[in-house]
GROMACS .gro file of C-alpha atoms in nm:
model
  395
    1THR     CA    1   8.156   7.555   9.041
    2MET     CA    2   8.181   7.792   9.344
    3ASP     CA    3   7.810   7.695   9.448
    4CYS     CA    4   7.913   7.319   9.441
    5LEU     CA    5   8.214   7.383   9.649
    6PHE     CA    6   8.000   7.592   9.897
    7TRP     CA    7   7.736   7.331   9.953
    8LEU     CA    8   8.013   7.060   9.981
    9MET     CA    9   8.161   7.277  10.266
   10CYS     CA   10   7.828   7.320  10.408
   11PHE     CA   11   7.775   6.939  10.420
   12GLY     CA   12   8.100   6.896  10.588
   13LEU     CA   13   8.019   7.147  10.841
   14CYS     CA   14   7.676   7.003  10.912
   15SER     CA   15   7.836   6.658  10.965
   16SER     CA   16   8.041   6.792  11.254
   17PHE     CA   17   7.780   7.024  11.374
   18TRP     CA   18   7.652   6.997  11.728
   19SER     CA   19   7.426   7.189  11.939
   20GLU     CA   20   7.337   7.184  12.313
   21SER     CA   21   7.055   7.363  12.460
   22GLN     CA   22   7.092   7.507  12.814
   23GLY     CA   23   6.783   7.707  12.860
   24GLN     CA   24   6.834   7.989  12.623
   25LEU     CA   25   7.203   7.905  12.547
   26ILE     CA   26   7.254   7.742  12.215
   27ARG     CA   27   7.608   7.619  12.114
   28ILE     CA   28   7.716   7.582  11.750
   29PRO     CA   29   8.091   7.523  11.664
   30MET     CA   30   8.265   7.772  11.445
   31GLN     CA   31   8.448   7.699  11.135
   32PHE     CA   32   8.824   7.739  11.089
   33GLN     CA   33   9.025   7.748  10.782
   34ALA     CA   34   9.380   7.591  10.775
   35SER     CA   35   9.646   7.807  10.911
   36PHE     CA   36   9.892   7.959  10.663
   37MET     CA   37  10.137   8.241  10.668
   38ALA     CA   38  10.002   8.585  10.652
   39SER     CA   39  10.131   8.825  10.376
   40ARG     CA   40  10.277   9.161  10.464
   41ARG     CA   41  10.036   9.316  10.224
   42GLN     CA   42   9.734   9.174  10.430
   43GLN     CA   43   9.894   9.324  10.750
   44ILE     CA   44   9.919   9.662  10.590
   45ALA     CA   45   9.564   9.644  10.443
   46GLY     CA   46   9.430   9.547  10.778
   47ARG     CA   47   9.592   9.854  10.950
   48SER     CA   48   9.448  10.073  10.696
   49SER     CA   49   9.092   9.930  10.744
   50LEU     CA   50   9.136   9.958  11.130
   51LEU     CA   51   9.213  10.322  11.105
   52ALA     CA   52   8.936  10.393  10.871
   53LYS     CA   53   8.690  10.210  11.081
   54TYR     CA   54   8.780  10.431  11.391
   55ASN     CA   55   8.772  10.745  11.186
   56VAL     CA   56   9.127  10.833  11.289
   57ILE     CA   57   9.290  10.912  10.977
   58GLY     CA   58   9.300  11.265  11.092
   59GLY     CA   59   9.309  11.179  11.463
   60PRO     CA   60   8.959  11.266  11.602
   61ASP     CA   61   8.859  11.133  11.944
   62VAL     CA   62   8.678  10.793  11.917
   63ALA     CA   63   8.424  10.885  12.192
   64LEU     CA   64   8.308  11.177  11.969
   65ARG     CA   65   8.240  10.967  11.665
   66SER     CA   66   7.878  10.994  11.567
   67SER     CA   67   7.802  10.791  11.326
   68GLY     CA   68   7.178   8.221  12.394
   69ALA     CA   69   7.377   8.091  12.077
   70THR     CA   70   7.724   7.979  12.036
   71GLU     CA   71   7.885   8.040  11.700
   72THR     CA   72   8.194   7.835  11.619
   73LEU     CA   73   8.456   8.070  11.467
   74ASP     CA   74   8.663   8.026  11.162
   75ASN     CA   75   9.022   8.131  11.199
   76ARG     CA   76   9.228   8.218  10.885
   77LEU     CA   77   9.581   8.367  10.917
   78ASN     CA   78   9.491   8.441  11.281
   79LEU     CA   79   9.359   8.763  11.124
   80GLU     CA   80   8.968   8.685  11.105
   81TYR     CA   81   8.728   8.489  11.301
   82ALA     CA   82   8.397   8.386  11.120
   83GLY     CA   83   8.092   8.187  11.171
   84PRO     CA   84   7.771   8.083  10.997
   85VAL     CA   85   7.463   8.289  10.971
   86SER     CA   86   7.151   8.252  10.754
   87ILE     CA   87   6.933   8.517  10.638
   88GLY     CA   88   6.584   8.505  10.488
   89THR     CA   89   6.295   8.237  10.450
   90PRO     CA   90   6.420   7.985  10.360
   91GLY     CA   91   6.747   8.068  10.509
   92GLN     CA   92   7.029   8.182  10.284
   93PRO     CA   93   7.378   8.074  10.461
   94PHE     CA   94   7.668   8.312  10.479
   95ASN     CA   95   7.998   8.288  10.664
   96MET     CA   96   8.014   8.608  10.861
   97LEU     CA   97   8.284   8.803  11.052
   98PHE     CA   98   8.182   8.880  11.397
   99ASP     CA   99   8.307   9.236  11.483
  100THR     CA  100   8.267   9.408  11.817
  101GLY     CA  101   8.429   9.728  11.658
  102SER     CA  102   8.135   9.802  11.436
  103ALA     CA  103   7.756   9.776  11.473
  104ASN     CA  104   7.607   9.708  11.138
  105LEU     CA  105   7.511   9.371  10.976
  106TRP     CA  106   7.578   9.356  10.582
  107VAL     CA  107   7.603   9.087  10.326
  108PRO     CA  108   7.674   9.092   9.940
  109SER     CA  109   7.376   9.150   9.738
  110ALA     CA  110   7.271   8.934   9.429
  111GLU     CA  111   7.211   9.264   9.238
  112CYS     CA  112   7.601   9.352   9.254
  113SER     CA  113   7.810   9.415   8.940
  114ALA     CA  114   7.989   9.144   8.767
  115LYS     CA  115   8.295   9.343   8.812
  116ASN     CA  116   8.262   9.335   9.187
  117LEU     CA  117   8.511   9.048   9.250
  118ALA     CA  118   8.474   9.050   9.628
  119CYS     CA  119   8.073   9.005   9.576
  120GLN     CA  120   8.112   8.739   9.297
  121ARG     CA  121   8.357   8.526   9.501
  122HIS     CA  122   8.106   8.496   9.798
  123ARG     CA  123   7.757   8.397   9.862
  124ARG     CA  124   7.519   8.664   9.776
  125TYR     CA  125   7.176   8.756   9.926
  126ASN     CA  126   6.897   8.715   9.687
  127SER     CA  127   6.578   8.917   9.824
  128SER     CA  128   6.358   8.763   9.563
  129ALA     CA  129   6.423   8.422   9.707
  130SER     CA  130   6.304   8.512  10.069
  131ALA     CA  131   5.924   8.511  10.160
  132SER     CA  132   6.027   8.732  10.478
  133PHE     CA  133   6.210   8.999  10.291
  134VAL     CA  134   6.080   9.367  10.345
  135PRO     CA  135   6.254   9.646  10.147
  136ASP     CA  136   6.370   9.948  10.318
  137GLY     CA  137   6.468  10.190  10.055
  138ARG     CA  138   6.738  10.374  10.236
  139ARG     CA  139   7.098  10.356  10.105
  140PHE     CA  140   7.379  10.305  10.326
  141ALA     CA  141   7.766  10.343  10.325
  142ILE     CA  142   8.043  10.232  10.557
  143ALA     CA  143   8.394  10.362  10.518
  144TYR     CA  144   8.700  10.120  10.493
  145GLY     CA  145   9.054  10.174  10.425
  146THR     CA  146   9.031  10.148  10.051
  147GLY     CA  147   8.695  10.328  10.015
  148SER     CA  148   8.343  10.281  10.089
  149LEU     CA  149   8.119   9.985  10.102
  150SER     CA  150   7.766  10.081   9.987
  151GLY     CA  151   7.429   9.962   9.894
  152ARG     CA  152   7.072   9.941  10.013
  153LEU     CA  153   6.909   9.846  10.341
  154ALA     CA  154   6.642   9.568  10.384
  155GLN     CA  155   6.475   9.381  10.654
  156ASP     CA  156   6.447   9.017  10.706
  157THR     CA  157   6.474   8.712  10.941
  158VAL     CA  158   6.826   8.636  11.052
  159THR     CA  159   6.909   8.282  11.205
  160ILE     CA  160   7.205   8.193  11.417
  161GLY     CA  161   7.187   7.839  11.554
  162GLN     CA  162   6.833   7.801  11.687
  163LEU     CA  163   6.801   8.167  11.753
  164VAL     CA  164   6.565   8.329  11.508
  165VAL     CA  165   6.570   8.707  11.501
  166ARG     CA  166   6.281   8.865  11.312
  167ASN     CA  167   6.267   9.201  11.133
  168GLN     CA  168   6.646   9.266  11.144
  169THR     CA  169   6.738   9.570  10.937
  170PHE     CA  170   7.085   9.505  10.743
  171GLY     CA  171   7.278   9.595  10.441
  172MET     CA  172   7.266   9.459  10.086
  173ALA     CA  173   7.607   9.553   9.966
  174MET     CA  174   7.632   9.626   9.615
  175HIS     CA  175   7.966   9.793   9.588
  176GLU     CA  176   8.262   9.666   9.789
  177PRO     CA  177   8.582   9.876   9.782
  178GLY     CA  178   8.912   9.779   9.641
  179ASP     CA  179   9.056   9.427   9.706
  180THR     CA  180   8.958   9.449  10.089
  181PHE     CA  181   8.710   9.164  10.078
  182ILE     CA  182   8.824   8.959   9.778
  183ASP     CA  183   9.011   8.690   9.965
  184THR     CA  184   8.836   8.701  10.295
  185ASN     CA  185   8.700   8.374  10.442
  186PHE     CA  186   8.373   8.570  10.534
  187ALA     CA  187   8.097   8.700  10.306
  188GLY     CA  188   7.997   8.995  10.526
  189ILE     CA  189   8.008   9.140  10.881
  190VAL     CA  190   7.802   9.110  11.183
  191GLY     CA  191   7.856   9.421  11.391
  192LEU     CA  192   7.841   9.368  11.776
  193GLY     CA  193   7.904   9.724  11.890
  194PHE     CA  194   7.627   9.959  12.020
  195ARG     CA  195   7.349  10.121  11.823
  196SER     CA  196   7.503  10.476  11.863
  197ILE     CA  197   7.795  10.380  11.617
  198ALA     CA  198   7.563  10.204  11.368
  199GLU     CA  199   7.513  10.370  11.028
  200GLU     CA  200   7.148  10.505  11.017
  201LYS     CA  201   7.142  10.421  11.396
  202ILE     CA  202   7.015  10.074  11.299
  203VAL     CA  203   6.946   9.838  11.590
  204PRO     CA  204   7.234   9.586  11.602
  205LEU     CA  205   7.152   9.212  11.572
  206PHE     CA  206   7.230   9.131  11.941
  207GLU     CA  207   7.034   9.420  12.073
  208ASN     CA  208   6.730   9.267  11.884
  209MET     CA  209   6.818   8.937  12.048
  210CYS     CA  210   6.785   9.100  12.376
  211GLU     CA  211   6.470   9.300  12.292
  212GLN     CA  212   6.299   8.979  12.142
  213GLN     CA  213   6.395   8.788  12.459
  214LEU     CA  214   6.577   8.537  12.267
  215VAL     CA  215   6.866   8.504  12.517
  216ASP     CA  216   6.894   8.453  12.898
  217GLN     CA  217   7.133   8.732  12.950
  218CYS     CA  218   7.184   9.035  12.750
  219LEU     CA  219   7.564   8.930  12.727
  220PHE     CA  220   7.769   8.751  12.458
  221SER     CA  221   8.133   8.630  12.508
  222PHE     CA  222   8.430   8.519  12.284
  223TYR     CA  223   8.677   8.236  12.312
  224LEU     CA  224   8.929   8.252  12.019
  225LYS     CA  225   9.201   8.021  11.943
  226ARG     CA  226   9.511   8.187  11.795
  227ASN     CA  227   9.644   7.877  11.641
  228GLY     CA  228   9.332   7.660  11.553
  229SER     CA  229   9.256   7.420  11.283
  230GLN     CA  230   8.995   7.458  11.014
  231LYS     CA  231   8.715   7.332  11.232
  232LYS     CA  232   8.825   7.479  11.562
  233GLY     CA  233   8.862   7.854  11.566
  234GLY     CA  234   8.683   7.921  11.901
  235GLU     CA  235   8.344   8.005  12.008
  236LEU     CA  236   8.099   8.296  12.039
  237LEU     CA  237   7.834   8.233  12.286
  238PHE     CA  238   7.516   8.432  12.279
  239GLY     CA  239   7.347   8.462  12.618
  240GLY     CA  240   7.604   8.386  12.868
  241VAL     CA  241   7.963   8.281  12.935
  242ASP     CA  242   8.103   7.931  12.935
  243ALA     CA  243   8.325   7.875  13.256
  244THR     CA  244   8.496   7.565  13.092
  245LYS     CA  245   8.663   7.807  12.849
  246PHE     CA  246   8.856   8.019  13.105
  247THR     CA  247   9.039   7.971  13.436
  248GLY     CA  248   8.984   8.168  13.732
  249SER     CA  249   8.708   8.433  13.747
  250LEU     CA  250   8.624   8.718  13.518
  251THR     CA  251   8.761   9.062  13.574
  252TYR     CA  252   8.487   9.321  13.502
  253VAL     CA  253   8.537   9.691  13.441
  254PRO     CA  254   8.279   9.936  13.333
  255LEU     CA  255   8.238  10.078  12.996
  256THR     CA  256   8.339  10.450  12.962
  257HIS     CA  257   8.156  10.522  12.650
  258VAL     CA  258   7.870  10.310  12.512
  259GLY     CA  259   7.930  10.281  12.142
  260TYR     CA  260   8.238  10.069  12.084
  261TRP     CA  261   8.344   9.855  12.385
  262GLN     CA  262   8.553  10.111  12.544
  263PHE     CA  263   8.687  10.096  12.894
  264GLU     CA  264   8.977  10.237  13.106
  265MET     CA  265   9.303  10.044  13.118
  266ASP     CA  266   9.515  10.104  13.439
  267GLY     CA  267   9.829  10.057  13.257
  268VAL     CA  268  10.082   9.879  13.043
  269GLU     CA  269  10.425   9.718  13.140
  270ILE     CA  270  10.706   9.596  12.927
  271GLY     CA  271  10.993   9.405  13.077
  272GLY     CA  272  10.864   9.527  13.433
  273THR     CA  273  10.864   9.894  13.340
  274MET     CA  274  10.537  10.082  13.324
  275ILE     CA  275  10.505  10.276  13.000
  276SER     CA  276  10.136  10.386  13.001
  277HIS     CA  277   9.907  10.501  13.256
  278HIS     CA  278   9.513  10.533  13.259
  279ARG     CA  279   9.452  10.499  12.892
  280ARG     CA  280   9.111  10.431  12.729
  281ALA     CA  281   9.093  10.104  12.545
  282ILE     CA  282   8.858   9.918  12.295
  283ALA     CA  283   8.810   9.550  12.262
  284ASP     CA  284   8.781   9.460  11.891
  285THR     CA  285   8.726   9.121  11.751
  286GLY     CA  286   8.735   9.259  11.405
  287THR     CA  287   9.114   9.337  11.405
  288SER     CA  288   9.406   9.106  11.468
  289LEU     CA  289   9.629   9.369  11.573
  290LEU     CA  290   9.723   9.562  11.902
  291ALA     CA  291   9.708   9.928  11.821
  292ALA     CA  292   9.876  10.182  12.034
  293PRO     CA  293   9.881  10.550  12.079
  294PRO     CA  294  10.194  10.720  11.929
  295ARG     CA  295  10.402  10.742  12.237
  296GLU     CA  296  10.356  10.381  12.357
  297TYR     CA  297  10.393  10.249  11.998
  298LEU     CA  298  10.735  10.394  11.964
  299ILE     CA  299  10.837  10.285  12.323
  300ILE     CA  300  10.726   9.918  12.271
  301ASN     CA  301  10.872   9.864  11.940
  302SER     CA  302  11.195  10.032  12.015
  303LEU     CA  303  11.221   9.805  12.341
  304LEU     CA  304  11.142   9.494  12.126
  305GLY     CA  305  11.438   9.603  11.911
  306GLY     CA  306  11.227   9.653  11.611
  307LEU     CA  307  11.340   9.791  11.270
  308PRO     CA  308  11.098  10.060  11.147
  309THR     CA  309  10.964  10.053  10.802
  310SER     CA  310  10.792  10.311  10.579
  311ASN     CA  311  10.451  10.137  10.632
  312ASN     CA  312  10.441  10.217  11.008
  313GLU     CA  313  10.551   9.859  11.091
  314TYR     CA  314  10.842   9.725  11.281
  315LEU     CA  315  11.043   9.409  11.156
  316LEU     CA  316  11.167   9.175  11.449
  317ASN     CA  317  11.460   8.946  11.442
  318CYS     CA  318  11.288   8.601  11.415
  319SER     CA  319  11.591   8.426  11.567
  320GLY     CA  320  11.558   8.634  11.886
  321ILE     CA  321  11.193   8.600  11.966
  322ASP     CA  322  11.234   8.383  12.274
  323LYS     CA  323  11.439   8.660  12.421
  324LEU     CA  324  11.169   8.943  12.388
  325PRO     CA  325  11.010   9.066  12.702
  326GLU     CA  326  10.670   9.002  12.846
  327ILE     CA  327  10.411   9.280  12.800
  328VAL     CA  328  10.147   9.314  13.072
  329PHE     CA  329   9.817   9.494  13.040
  330ILE     CA  330   9.674   9.604  13.367
  331ILE     CA  331   9.287   9.625  13.379
  332GLY     CA  332   9.059   9.638  13.679
  333GLY     CA  333   9.367   9.595  13.904
  334GLN     CA  334   9.459   9.247  13.734
  335ARG     CA  335   9.765   9.176  13.531
  336PHE     CA  336   9.708   9.027  13.181
  337ARG     CA  337  10.023   8.908  13.026
  338LEU     CA  338  10.127   8.853  12.669
  339GLN     CA  339  10.449   8.649  12.567
  340PRO     CA  340  10.633   8.705  12.247
  341GLY     CA  341  10.463   8.412  12.090
  342ASP     CA  342  10.136   8.607  12.137
  343TYR     CA  343  10.243   8.955  11.990
  344VAL     CA  344  10.492   8.847  11.709
  345VAL     CA  345  10.319   8.798  11.371
  346HIS     CA  346  10.488   8.546  11.132
  347ALA     CA  347  10.421   8.692  10.774
  348SER     CA  348  10.583   8.650  10.427
  349ASP     CA  349  10.693   8.929  10.206
  350ASP     CA  350  10.586   8.953   9.830
  351ASP     CA  351  10.894   8.758   9.722
  352GLY     CA  352  10.823   8.490   9.985
  353THR     CA  353  11.073   8.588  10.223
  354ALA     CA  354  10.976   8.500  10.588
  355LEU     CA  355  10.939   8.780  10.814
  356CYS     CA  356  10.859   8.853  11.182
  357LEU     CA  357  10.639   9.171  11.259
  358SER     CA  358  10.537   9.343  11.576
  359ALA     CA  359  10.164   9.307  11.625
  360PHE     CA  360  10.175   9.660  11.792
  361THR     CA  361  10.063   9.902  11.521
  362LEU     CA  362  10.016  10.283  11.520
  363MET     CA  363   9.698  10.442  11.638
  364ASP     CA  364   9.686  10.812  11.572
  365ALA     CA  365   9.487  10.876  11.869
  366GLU     CA  366   9.523  10.867  12.255
  367PHE     CA  367   9.356  10.511  12.291
  368TRP     CA  368   9.445  10.157  12.254
  369ILE     CA  369   9.268   9.883  12.037
  370LEU     CA  370   9.290   9.527  12.171
  371GLY     CA  371   9.231   9.289  11.880
  372ASP     CA  372   9.244   8.923  11.846
  373VAL     CA  373   9.614   8.912  11.962
  374PHE     CA  374   9.475   8.990  12.313
  375ILE     CA  375   9.133   8.842  12.296
  376GLY     CA  376   9.285   8.517  12.157
  377ARG     CA  377   9.481   8.491  12.495
  378TYR     CA  378   9.191   8.617  12.719
  379TYR     CA  379   8.844   8.501  12.729
  380THR     CA  380   8.611   8.810  12.693
  381ALA     CA  381   8.262   8.866  12.799
  382PHE     CA  382   8.072   9.156  12.652
  383ASP     CA  383   7.794   9.237  12.891
  384VAL     CA  384   7.551   9.458  12.702
  385GLY     CA  385   7.287   9.478  12.988
  386GLY     CA  386   7.549   9.557  13.245
  387ARG     CA  387   7.748   9.801  13.027
  388ARG     CA  388   8.060   9.639  13.115
  389ILE     CA  389   8.335   9.404  12.986
  390GLY     CA  390   8.511   9.110  13.150
  391PHE     CA  391   8.842   8.926  13.097
  392ALA     CA  392   8.997   8.587  13.211
  393PRO     CA  393   9.282   8.364  13.094
  394SER     CA  394   9.145   8.133  12.826
  395ALA     CA  395   9.148   7.767  12.927
   0.00000   0.00000   0.00000
């Protein structure tokens, strides 16, 4: 049964589980599923969800949208990184996506419909089994590319590693849209953006960690492996940075808007030619893609020799990848380079045909989204207290 499989997986994880306390830093390795080729359909669905998340279907400005533990990350298709969280007393375990592009925490509810396949295929939160559950009563809804995820809010204890966050408000999802979450390796999402973009202005999990003084620094950092194994997808460190996971020093830049992790990028070069100047950018661990404004999207994919399709994607010649140019993002005066192996996505079509796709997708707005294609190459520190973000080459 699914339950038996889940507990067998948990046993395997626990056998490889390690923790190391450094003051208020607690390290927990993140899970990883075996790499396999992404499907074209998943790439298209990912882009649709990305656009819905940033509310740019019609192109509004993102800045106007109102609306110490280490987690080991699970990498599936290099598209999503997830790690373990437990909710309730006693704790109910979930594998969760850690998403800096949103700010709400939600998990499937045990009260969801039997027709809700995404809910039925994942662990479900049972409020009646938790001694620390407190009902909230409010409804919530979050837009995704294929519809809205909705349910009711609740309050309970959330545990990550040895960090115990009390009285955390979260969503119990009763309806999950379309097939968006059916085959994901995560049950729900932990939003790591700021409260100003949270539905119902709920205090996000990490802000509660800071307020409850559970971490030494009000800062978390991501180390993502783009080609990891089932057990080694990277690391999410709550409460500080791990200098062994990057080389040199972190380049910090201030946030230009506190909501998403938004900052100003000096420019973008391709093959030595500057194609973009002083653009806003957002670091988002919840997407695998690099989303570019219309002009830059067209220029980059044209210079890569891409063949446009009706799905706003570009097909690349798989036999010519080694000849593609280096692409450089200039941030805080420093040059952050991506090689073809970083920005080419190997995928399969519905008939099994192998494809090479550009990771640069279209954002119908005048800002960039730097997803896991970039963060997988560069260690990223999200300094909540300092209202800044830092990057350094991953070790």
